[in-house]
């Protein structure tokens, strides 16, 4: 089986940047599409970005396009989420998760989840 763990969260000011890491253990992440999700207080979990398993195609929700970049480093069994021009509405707990299939933004399609890392954007 595969396990994932997030890191890199923290407190940043609006307009700042942050890089989140999703580290895999056990089975290689190469076999999985990896999605990033976030959940703000009082709101439902929402998909943010996804990277495919086959060719590393990337997909983004409109509200992060041009600001966030998802990438995979297969040699280190890691997936990253580079976040720039952060806004207060980006605040939330960010999770990465695996899917043995094509990318989607549906959390129910994903099987393995990390504990999450807190991202707080505030002045």
PDB file of C-alpha atoms in Angstrom:
ATOM      1  CA  UNK A   1       0.000   0.000   0.000  1.00  0.00           C
ATOM      2  CA  UNK A   2       0.934   3.650  -0.280  1.00  0.00           C
ATOM      3  CA  UNK A   3       1.091   6.336   2.376  1.00  0.00           C
ATOM      4  CA  UNK A   4       1.407  10.077   1.956  1.00  0.00           C
ATOM      5  CA  UNK A   5       2.334  12.898   4.282  1.00  0.00           C
ATOM      6  CA  UNK A   6       2.138  16.648   3.723  1.00  0.00           C
ATOM      7  CA  UNK A   7       4.554  19.289   4.897  1.00  0.00           C
ATOM      8  CA  UNK A   8       5.430  22.906   4.225  1.00  0.00           C
ATOM      9  CA  UNK A   9       2.421  24.749   5.561  1.00  0.00           C
ATOM     10  CA  UNK A  10       2.658  27.868   7.637  1.00  0.00           C
ATOM     11  CA  UNK A  11       1.625  31.463   8.126  1.00  0.00           C
ATOM     12  CA  UNK A  12       2.204  33.897   5.270  1.00  0.00           C
ATOM     13  CA  UNK A  13       1.054  37.377   4.376  1.00  0.00           C
ATOM     14  CA  UNK A  14      -1.202  38.037   1.392  1.00  0.00           C
ATOM     15  CA  UNK A  15       0.881  38.013  -1.767  1.00  0.00           C
ATOM     16  CA  UNK A  16       3.378  35.644  -0.248  1.00  0.00           C
ATOM     17  CA  UNK A  17       4.376  32.190  -1.393  1.00  0.00           C
ATOM     18  CA  UNK A  18       4.678  28.730   0.037  1.00  0.00           C
ATOM     19  CA  UNK A  19       5.668  25.295  -1.199  1.00  0.00           C
ATOM     20  CA  UNK A  20       3.872  22.235   0.030  1.00  0.00           C
ATOM     21  CA  UNK A  21       5.309  18.758  -0.262  1.00  0.00           C
ATOM     22  CA  UNK A  22       3.539  15.435  -0.496  1.00  0.00           C
ATOM     23  CA  UNK A  23       5.911  12.644   0.450  1.00  0.00           C
ATOM     24  CA  UNK A  24       5.108   9.071  -0.421  1.00  0.00           C
ATOM     25  CA  UNK A  25       6.139   5.912   1.342  1.00  0.00           C
ATOM     26  CA  UNK A  26       5.462   2.275   0.706  1.00  0.00           C
ATOM     27  CA  UNK A  27       4.304   1.866  -2.863  1.00  0.00           C
ATOM     28  CA  UNK A  28       5.696   4.379  -5.325  1.00  0.00           C
ATOM     29  CA  UNK A  29       3.593   7.429  -6.094  1.00  0.00           C
ATOM     30  CA  UNK A  30       4.433   6.908  -9.764  1.00  0.00           C
ATOM     31  CA  UNK A  31       1.405   4.655 -10.079  1.00  0.00           C
ATOM     32  CA  UNK A  32      -1.033   7.222  -8.796  1.00  0.00           C
ATOM     33  CA  UNK A  33      -2.590  10.449  -9.800  1.00  0.00           C
ATOM     34  CA  UNK A  34      -1.958  12.853  -6.935  1.00  0.00           C
ATOM     35  CA  UNK A  35      -4.485  15.460  -5.971  1.00  0.00           C
ATOM     36  CA  UNK A  36      -4.256  18.440  -3.675  1.00  0.00           C
ATOM     37  CA  UNK A  37      -7.339  19.429  -1.726  1.00  0.00           C
ATOM     38  CA  UNK A  38      -8.054  22.077   0.842  1.00  0.00           C
ATOM     39  CA  UNK A  39     -10.662  22.705   3.468  1.00  0.00           C
ATOM     40  CA  UNK A  40     -11.346  26.079   5.009  1.00  0.00           C
ATOM     41  CA  UNK A  41     -13.155  26.476   8.335  1.00  0.00           C
ATOM     42  CA  UNK A  42     -16.873  26.010   7.868  1.00  0.00           C
ATOM     43  CA  UNK A  43     -16.518  24.907   4.258  1.00  0.00           C
ATOM     44  CA  UNK A  44     -16.415  21.606   2.439  1.00  0.00           C
ATOM     45  CA  UNK A  45     -13.244  20.097   1.118  1.00  0.00           C
ATOM     46  CA  UNK A  46     -12.476  21.227  -2.408  1.00  0.00           C
ATOM     47  CA  UNK A  47     -10.089  20.078  -5.072  1.00  0.00           C
ATOM     48  CA  UNK A  48      -7.221  22.399  -5.932  1.00  0.00           C
ATOM     49  CA  UNK A  49      -4.958  20.636  -8.416  1.00  0.00           C
ATOM     50  CA  UNK A  50      -4.057  17.217  -9.720  1.00  0.00           C
ATOM     51  CA  UNK A  51      -1.168  15.599 -11.552  1.00  0.00           C
ATOM     52  CA  UNK A  52      -1.598  12.440 -13.587  1.00  0.00           C
ATOM     53  CA  UNK A  53       0.334   9.220 -13.105  1.00  0.00           C
ATOM     54  CA  UNK A  54       1.061   8.412 -16.738  1.00  0.00           C
ATOM     55  CA  UNK A  55       2.471  11.588 -18.236  1.00  0.00           C
ATOM     56  CA  UNK A  56       2.381  14.122 -15.385  1.00  0.00           C
ATOM     57  CA  UNK A  57      -0.329  16.177 -17.014  1.00  0.00           C
ATOM     58  CA  UNK A  58      -1.497  18.875 -14.640  1.00  0.00           C
ATOM     59  CA  UNK A  59      -4.919  20.238 -13.864  1.00  0.00           C
ATOM     60  CA  UNK A  60      -5.987  23.237 -11.831  1.00  0.00           C
ATOM     61  CA  UNK A  61      -9.120  24.755 -10.498  1.00  0.00           C
ATOM     62  CA  UNK A  62      -9.820  28.186 -11.935  1.00  0.00           C
ATOM     63  CA  UNK A  63      -9.293  29.952  -8.635  1.00  0.00           C
ATOM     64  CA  UNK A  64      -5.638  28.889  -8.482  1.00  0.00           C
ATOM     65  CA  UNK A  65      -4.647  28.974 -12.151  1.00  0.00           C
ATOM     66  CA  UNK A  66      -1.614  31.144 -12.716  1.00  0.00           C
ATOM     67  CA  UNK A  67      -0.768  31.121  -9.026  1.00  0.00           C
ATOM     68  CA  UNK A  68      -0.286  27.468  -8.089  1.00  0.00           C
ATOM     69  CA  UNK A  69       1.903  24.852  -9.735  1.00  0.00           C
ATOM     70  CA  UNK A  70       1.751  21.129  -9.097  1.00  0.00           C
ATOM     71  CA  UNK A  71       4.746  18.994 -10.002  1.00  0.00           C
ATOM     72  CA  UNK A  72       6.146  15.549  -9.419  1.00  0.00           C
ATOM     73  CA  UNK A  73       9.672  14.482  -8.579  1.00  0.00           C
ATOM     74  CA  UNK A  74       9.615  10.761  -9.209  1.00  0.00           C
ATOM     75  CA  UNK A  75      13.143  10.102  -8.001  1.00  0.00           C
ATOM     76  CA  UNK A  76      12.221  11.380  -4.544  1.00  0.00           C
ATOM     77  CA  UNK A  77       8.703   9.983  -4.522  1.00  0.00           C
ATOM     78  CA  UNK A  78       7.294  13.447  -3.948  1.00  0.00           C
ATOM     79  CA  UNK A  79       4.698  15.779  -5.344  1.00  0.00           C
ATOM     80  CA  UNK A  80       4.811  19.514  -4.746  1.00  0.00           C
ATOM     81  CA  UNK A  81       2.369  22.358  -4.747  1.00  0.00           C
ATOM     82  CA  UNK A  82       4.021  25.714  -5.328  1.00  0.00           C
ATOM     83  CA  UNK A  83       1.727  28.494  -4.211  1.00  0.00           C
ATOM     84  CA  UNK A  84       2.300  32.128  -5.141  1.00  0.00           C
ATOM     85  CA  UNK A  85       0.352  35.334  -4.732  1.00  0.00           C
ATOM     86  CA  UNK A  86      -1.495  33.795  -1.850  1.00  0.00           C
ATOM     87  CA  UNK A  87      -4.806  35.255  -0.808  1.00  0.00           C
ATOM     88  CA  UNK A  88      -6.654  35.080   2.512  1.00  0.00           C
ATOM     89  CA  UNK A  89      -9.232  32.822   0.874  1.00  0.00           C
ATOM     90  CA  UNK A  90      -6.468  30.278   0.264  1.00  0.00           C
ATOM     91  CA  UNK A  91      -6.395  29.633   3.988  1.00  0.00           C
ATOM     92  CA  UNK A  92      -7.196  26.088   4.988  1.00  0.00           C
ATOM     93  CA  UNK A  93      -5.882  22.634   5.700  1.00  0.00           C
ATOM     94  CA  UNK A  94      -4.227  21.223   2.605  1.00  0.00           C
ATOM     95  CA  UNK A  95      -4.227  17.500   1.936  1.00  0.00           C
ATOM     96  CA  UNK A  96      -2.670  15.385  -0.735  1.00  0.00           C
ATOM     97  CA  UNK A  97      -4.225  12.118  -1.797  1.00  0.00           C
ATOM     98  CA  UNK A  98      -3.714   9.263  -4.241  1.00  0.00           C
ATOM     99  CA  UNK A  99      -5.966   7.902  -6.944  1.00  0.00           C
ATOM    100  CA  UNK A 100      -5.312   4.783  -8.966  1.00  0.00           C
ATOM    101  CA  UNK A 101      -6.890   6.246 -12.049  1.00  0.00           C
ATOM    102  CA  UNK A 102      -7.266   9.494 -13.936  1.00  0.00           C
ATOM    103  CA  UNK A 103      -7.170  12.899 -12.304  1.00  0.00           C
ATOM    104  CA  UNK A 104     -10.310  14.308 -10.817  1.00  0.00           C
ATOM    105  CA  UNK A 105     -11.430  16.868  -8.249  1.00  0.00           C
ATOM    106  CA  UNK A 106     -13.715  14.460  -6.475  1.00  0.00           C
ATOM    107  CA  UNK A 107     -12.284  13.515  -3.073  1.00  0.00           C
ATOM    108  CA  UNK A 108     -14.314  10.306  -3.091  1.00  0.00           C
ATOM    109  CA  UNK A 109     -12.200   9.062  -5.983  1.00  0.00           C
ATOM    110  CA  UNK A 110      -9.066   9.190  -3.836  1.00  0.00           C
ATOM    111  CA  UNK A 111      -8.040   6.406  -1.521  1.00  0.00           C
ATOM    112  CA  UNK A 112      -5.058   7.419   0.588  1.00  0.00           C
ATOM    113  CA  UNK A 113      -4.839  10.707   2.437  1.00  0.00           C
ATOM    114  CA  UNK A 114      -2.289  12.506   4.529  1.00  0.00           C
ATOM    115  CA  UNK A 115      -3.080  14.248   7.788  1.00  0.00           C
ATOM    116  CA  UNK A 116      -2.888  17.655   6.153  1.00  0.00           C
ATOM    117  CA  UNK A 117      -0.859  20.789   6.657  1.00  0.00           C
ATOM    118  CA  UNK A 118      -2.230  24.152   7.729  1.00  0.00           C
ATOM    119  CA  UNK A 119      -1.865  27.142   5.429  1.00  0.00           C
ATOM    120  CA  UNK A 120      -2.846  30.490   6.871  1.00  0.00           C
ATOM    121  CA  UNK A 121      -2.777  33.643   4.768  1.00  0.00           C
ATOM    122  CA  UNK A 122      -3.251  36.710   6.899  1.00  0.00           C
ATOM    123  CA  UNK A 123      -1.886  40.192   7.379  1.00  0.00           C
TER     124      UNK A 123
END
